[in-house]
PDB file of C-alpha atoms in Angstrom:
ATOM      1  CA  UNK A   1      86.396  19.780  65.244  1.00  0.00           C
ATOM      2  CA  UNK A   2      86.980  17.575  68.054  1.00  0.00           C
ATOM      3  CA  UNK A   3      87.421  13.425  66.334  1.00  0.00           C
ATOM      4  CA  UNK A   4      84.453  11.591  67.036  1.00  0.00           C
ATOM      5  CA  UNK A   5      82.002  14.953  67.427  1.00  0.00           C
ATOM      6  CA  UNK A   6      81.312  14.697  63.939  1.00  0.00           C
ATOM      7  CA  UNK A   7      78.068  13.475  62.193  1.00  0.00           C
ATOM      8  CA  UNK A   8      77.451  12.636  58.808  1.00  0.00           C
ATOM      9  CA  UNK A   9      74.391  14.162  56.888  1.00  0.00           C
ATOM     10  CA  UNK A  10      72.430  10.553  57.171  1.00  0.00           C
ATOM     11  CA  UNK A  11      73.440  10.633  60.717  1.00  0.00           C
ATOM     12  CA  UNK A  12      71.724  14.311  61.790  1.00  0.00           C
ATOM     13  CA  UNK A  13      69.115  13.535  59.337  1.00  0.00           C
ATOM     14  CA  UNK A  14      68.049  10.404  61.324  1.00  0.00           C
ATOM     15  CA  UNK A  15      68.797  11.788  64.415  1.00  0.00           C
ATOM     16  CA  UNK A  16      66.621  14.949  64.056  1.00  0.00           C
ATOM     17  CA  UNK A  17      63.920  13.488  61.918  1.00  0.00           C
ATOM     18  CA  UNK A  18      64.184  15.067  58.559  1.00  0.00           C
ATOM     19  CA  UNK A  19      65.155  14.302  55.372  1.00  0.00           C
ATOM     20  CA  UNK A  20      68.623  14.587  54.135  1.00  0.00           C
ATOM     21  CA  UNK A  21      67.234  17.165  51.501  1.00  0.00           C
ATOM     22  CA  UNK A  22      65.677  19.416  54.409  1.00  0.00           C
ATOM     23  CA  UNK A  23      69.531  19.201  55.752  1.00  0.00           C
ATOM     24  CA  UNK A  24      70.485  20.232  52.182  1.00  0.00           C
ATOM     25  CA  UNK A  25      67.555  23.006  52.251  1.00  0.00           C
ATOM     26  CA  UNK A  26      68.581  24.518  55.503  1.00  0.00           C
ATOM     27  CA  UNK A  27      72.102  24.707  54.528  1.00  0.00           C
ATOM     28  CA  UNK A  28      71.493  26.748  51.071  1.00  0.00           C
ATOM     29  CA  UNK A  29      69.230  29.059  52.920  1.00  0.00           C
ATOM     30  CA  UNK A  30      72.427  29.938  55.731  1.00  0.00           C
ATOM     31  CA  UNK A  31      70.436  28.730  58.952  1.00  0.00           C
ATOM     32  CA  UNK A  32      72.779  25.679  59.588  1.00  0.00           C
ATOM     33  CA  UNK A  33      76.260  25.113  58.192  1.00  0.00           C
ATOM     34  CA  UNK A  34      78.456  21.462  57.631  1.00  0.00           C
ATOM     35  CA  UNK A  35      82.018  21.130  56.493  1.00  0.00           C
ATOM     36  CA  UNK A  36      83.874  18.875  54.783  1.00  0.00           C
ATOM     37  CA  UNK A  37      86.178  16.150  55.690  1.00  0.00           C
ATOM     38  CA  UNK A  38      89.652  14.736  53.689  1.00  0.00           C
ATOM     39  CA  UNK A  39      87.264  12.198  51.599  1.00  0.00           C
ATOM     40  CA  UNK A  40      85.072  15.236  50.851  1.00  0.00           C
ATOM     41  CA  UNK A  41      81.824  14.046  52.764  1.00  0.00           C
ATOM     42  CA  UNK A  42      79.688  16.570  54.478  1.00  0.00           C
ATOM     43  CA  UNK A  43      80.174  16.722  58.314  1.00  0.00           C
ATOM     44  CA  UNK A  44      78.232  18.293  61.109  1.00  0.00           C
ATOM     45  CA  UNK A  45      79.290  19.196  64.455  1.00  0.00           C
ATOM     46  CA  UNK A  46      76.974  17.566  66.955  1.00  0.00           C
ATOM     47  CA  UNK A  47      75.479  20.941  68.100  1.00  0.00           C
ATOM     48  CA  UNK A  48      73.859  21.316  65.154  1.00  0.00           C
ATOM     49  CA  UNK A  49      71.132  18.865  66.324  1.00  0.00           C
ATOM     50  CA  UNK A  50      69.948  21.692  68.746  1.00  0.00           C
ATOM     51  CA  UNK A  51      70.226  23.994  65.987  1.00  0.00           C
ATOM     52  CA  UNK A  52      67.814  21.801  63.891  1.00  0.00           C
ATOM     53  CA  UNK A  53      65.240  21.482  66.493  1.00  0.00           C
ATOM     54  CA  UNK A  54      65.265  25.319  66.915  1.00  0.00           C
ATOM     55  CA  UNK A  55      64.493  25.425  63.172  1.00  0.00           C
ATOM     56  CA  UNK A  56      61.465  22.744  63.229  1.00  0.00           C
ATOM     57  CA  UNK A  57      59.623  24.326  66.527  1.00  0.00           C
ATOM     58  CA  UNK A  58      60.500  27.885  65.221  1.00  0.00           C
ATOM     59  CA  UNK A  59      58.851  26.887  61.307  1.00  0.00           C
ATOM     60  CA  UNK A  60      56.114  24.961  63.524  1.00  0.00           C
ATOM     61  CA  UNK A  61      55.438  27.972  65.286  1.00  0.00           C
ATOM     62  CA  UNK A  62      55.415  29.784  61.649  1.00  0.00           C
ATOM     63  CA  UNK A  63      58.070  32.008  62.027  1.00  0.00           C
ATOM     64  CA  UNK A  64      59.544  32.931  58.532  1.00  0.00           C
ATOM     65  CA  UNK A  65      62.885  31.271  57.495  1.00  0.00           C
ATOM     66  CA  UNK A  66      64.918  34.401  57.238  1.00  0.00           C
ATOM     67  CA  UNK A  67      63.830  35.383  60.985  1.00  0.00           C
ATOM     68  CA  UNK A  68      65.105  32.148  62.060  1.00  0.00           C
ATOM     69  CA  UNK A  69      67.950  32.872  60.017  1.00  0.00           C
ATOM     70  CA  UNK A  70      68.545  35.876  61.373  1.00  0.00           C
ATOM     71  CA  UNK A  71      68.267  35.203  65.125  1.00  0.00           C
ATOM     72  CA  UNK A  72      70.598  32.074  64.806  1.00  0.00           C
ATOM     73  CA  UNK A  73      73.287  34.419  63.371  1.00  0.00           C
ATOM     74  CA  UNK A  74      73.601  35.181  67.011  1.00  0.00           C
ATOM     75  CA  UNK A  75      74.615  32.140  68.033  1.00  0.00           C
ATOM     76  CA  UNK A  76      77.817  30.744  66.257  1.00  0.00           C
ATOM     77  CA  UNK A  77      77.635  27.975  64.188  1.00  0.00           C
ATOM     78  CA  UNK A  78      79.931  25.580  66.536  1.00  0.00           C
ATOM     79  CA  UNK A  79      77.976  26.825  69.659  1.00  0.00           C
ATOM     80  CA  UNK A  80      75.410  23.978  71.239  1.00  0.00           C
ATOM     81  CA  UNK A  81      72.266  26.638  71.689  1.00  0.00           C
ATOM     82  CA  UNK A  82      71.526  26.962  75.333  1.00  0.00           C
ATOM     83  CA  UNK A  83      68.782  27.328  77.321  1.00  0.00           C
ATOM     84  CA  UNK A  84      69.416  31.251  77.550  1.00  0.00           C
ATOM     85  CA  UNK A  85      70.181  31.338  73.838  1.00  0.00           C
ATOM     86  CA  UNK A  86      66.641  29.563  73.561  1.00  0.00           C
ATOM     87  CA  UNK A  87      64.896  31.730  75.992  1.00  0.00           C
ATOM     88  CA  UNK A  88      66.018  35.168  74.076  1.00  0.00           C
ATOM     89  CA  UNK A  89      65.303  33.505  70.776  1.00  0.00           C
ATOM     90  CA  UNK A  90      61.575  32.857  72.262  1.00  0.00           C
ATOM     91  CA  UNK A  91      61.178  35.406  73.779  1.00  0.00           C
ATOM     92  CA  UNK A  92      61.795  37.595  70.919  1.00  0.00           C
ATOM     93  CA  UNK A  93      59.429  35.271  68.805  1.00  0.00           C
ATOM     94  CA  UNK A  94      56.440  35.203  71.410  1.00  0.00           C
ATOM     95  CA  UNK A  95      55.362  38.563  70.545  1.00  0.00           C
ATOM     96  CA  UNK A  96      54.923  37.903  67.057  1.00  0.00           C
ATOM     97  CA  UNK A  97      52.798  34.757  68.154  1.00  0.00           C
ATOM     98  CA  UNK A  98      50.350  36.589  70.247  1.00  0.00           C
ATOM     99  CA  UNK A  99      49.756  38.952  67.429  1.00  0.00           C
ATOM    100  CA  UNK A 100      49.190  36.122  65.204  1.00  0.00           C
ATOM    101  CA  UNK A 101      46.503  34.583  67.598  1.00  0.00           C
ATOM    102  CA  UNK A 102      45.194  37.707  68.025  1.00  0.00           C
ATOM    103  CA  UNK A 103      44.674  38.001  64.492  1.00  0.00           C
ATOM    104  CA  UNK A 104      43.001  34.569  63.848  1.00  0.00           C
ATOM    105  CA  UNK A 105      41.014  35.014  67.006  1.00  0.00           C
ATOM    106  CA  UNK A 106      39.414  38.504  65.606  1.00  0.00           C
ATOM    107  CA  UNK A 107      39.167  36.088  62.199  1.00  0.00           C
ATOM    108  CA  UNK A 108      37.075  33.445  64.000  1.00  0.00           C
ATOM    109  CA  UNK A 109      34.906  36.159  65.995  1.00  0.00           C
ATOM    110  CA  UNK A 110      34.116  38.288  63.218  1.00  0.00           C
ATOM    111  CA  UNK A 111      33.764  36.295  59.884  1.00  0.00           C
ATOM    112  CA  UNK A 112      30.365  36.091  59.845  1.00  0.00           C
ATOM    113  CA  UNK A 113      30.574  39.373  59.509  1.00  0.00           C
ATOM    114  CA  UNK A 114      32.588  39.333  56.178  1.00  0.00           C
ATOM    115  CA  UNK A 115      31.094  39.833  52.826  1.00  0.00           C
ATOM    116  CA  UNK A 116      28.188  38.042  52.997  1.00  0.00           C
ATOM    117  CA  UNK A 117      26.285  41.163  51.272  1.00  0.00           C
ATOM    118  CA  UNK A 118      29.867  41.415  48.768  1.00  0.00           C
ATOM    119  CA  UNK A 119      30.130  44.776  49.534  1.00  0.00           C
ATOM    120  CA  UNK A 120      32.980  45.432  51.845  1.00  0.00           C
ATOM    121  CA  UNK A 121      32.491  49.425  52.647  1.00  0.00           C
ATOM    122  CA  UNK A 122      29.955  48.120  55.186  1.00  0.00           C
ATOM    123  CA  UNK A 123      30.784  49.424  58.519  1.00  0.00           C
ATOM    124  CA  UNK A 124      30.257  46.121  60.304  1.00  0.00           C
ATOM    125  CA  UNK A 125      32.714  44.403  58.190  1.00  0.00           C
ATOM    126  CA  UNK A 126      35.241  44.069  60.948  1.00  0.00           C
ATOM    127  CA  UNK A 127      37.817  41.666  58.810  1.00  0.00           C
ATOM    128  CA  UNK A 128      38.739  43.295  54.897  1.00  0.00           C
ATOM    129  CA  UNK A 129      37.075  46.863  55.570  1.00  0.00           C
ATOM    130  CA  UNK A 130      37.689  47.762  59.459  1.00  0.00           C
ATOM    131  CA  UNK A 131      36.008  51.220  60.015  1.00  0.00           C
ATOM    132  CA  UNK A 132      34.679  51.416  56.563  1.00  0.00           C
ATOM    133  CA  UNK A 133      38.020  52.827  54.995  1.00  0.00           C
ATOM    134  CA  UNK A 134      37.245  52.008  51.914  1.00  0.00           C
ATOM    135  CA  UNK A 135      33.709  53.796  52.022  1.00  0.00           C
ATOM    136  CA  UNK A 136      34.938  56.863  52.381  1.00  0.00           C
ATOM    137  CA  UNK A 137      35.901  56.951  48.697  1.00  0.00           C
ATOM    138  CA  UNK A 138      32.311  56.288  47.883  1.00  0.00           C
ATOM    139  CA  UNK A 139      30.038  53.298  48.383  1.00  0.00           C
ATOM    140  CA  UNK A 140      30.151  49.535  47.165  1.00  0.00           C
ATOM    141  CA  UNK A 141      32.670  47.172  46.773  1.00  0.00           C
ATOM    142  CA  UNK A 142      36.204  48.008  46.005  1.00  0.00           C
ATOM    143  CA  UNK A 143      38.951  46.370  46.307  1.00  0.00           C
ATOM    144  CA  UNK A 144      40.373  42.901  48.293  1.00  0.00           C
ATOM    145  CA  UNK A 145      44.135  42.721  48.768  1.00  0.00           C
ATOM    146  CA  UNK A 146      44.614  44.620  45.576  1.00  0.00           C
ATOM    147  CA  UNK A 147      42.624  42.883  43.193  1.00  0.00           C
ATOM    148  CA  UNK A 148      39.133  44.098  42.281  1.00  0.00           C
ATOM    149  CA  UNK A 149      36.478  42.880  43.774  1.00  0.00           C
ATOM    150  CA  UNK A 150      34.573  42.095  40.920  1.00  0.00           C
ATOM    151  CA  UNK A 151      37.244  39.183  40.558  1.00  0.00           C
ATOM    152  CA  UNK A 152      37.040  38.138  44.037  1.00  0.00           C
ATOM    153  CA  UNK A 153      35.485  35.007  43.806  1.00  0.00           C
ATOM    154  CA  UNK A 154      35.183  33.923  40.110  1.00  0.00           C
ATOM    155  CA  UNK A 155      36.717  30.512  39.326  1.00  0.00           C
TER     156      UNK A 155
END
């Protein structure tokens, strides 16, 4: 590392607007990396600011840790991320987002819809039953993400 291109964990912490423990975090999990210097203090190369900032609009964005993870292990840790590197990393991400809007958009359309009778083999339960798969077994409630629905609900 080049003298001088060096920052101290209180440094990037102030710098990228997190906690020194979120610094700490990120590290254990593998998704940024320091070293240390002849007094033993943890030092970060300056690109690792970018790095950071990937992480915070990526987890903003609610894309899982180890996907983050995983697409900076294409970048090298004393690499500055560029705009290309950011432009593959979102693009590969912006599919995943769509989905997810797509998801909460069918949500918001069709929750009126959802178990307001509690039985969810009715066909017009778009949302936990879609198609009535569960009333082909036989009719009534079921089952809601693996738990019975008799406990769906209770306190």
């Amino acid at each position: 590392m080049a003298l001088g291109r060096e920052l101290s964990v209180g440094e990037v912490a102030r710098r990228a607007g997190v906690a020194v423990s979120t610094l700490h975090f990120y590290e254990s999990k593998g998704l940024i990396s320091s070293y240390r210097d002849s007094a033993n203090h943890r030092r970060y190369h300056r690109d690792i600011l970018r790095k950071i900032s990937v992480i915070r609009i990526a987890q903003q964005a609610g894309i899982q840790l180890r996907e983050i993870k995983e697409a900076l292990s294409t970048i090298p840790n004393d690499k500055t991320v560029s705009p290309k590197d950011w432009e593959r990393l979102s693009t590969n991400w912006r599919q995943q987002l769509n989905d997810r809007i797509n998801q909460l958009t069918d949500l918001r359309d069709n929750l009126d819809t959802c178990i307001g009778c509690g039985c969810l083999s009715m066909k017009h339960c778009k949302l936990a039953n879609p198609d009535d798969i569960l009333g082909k077994d036989s009719p009534g409630p079921h089952i809601y993400h693996g738990e019975p629905l008799a406990d769906f609900g209770k306190e």
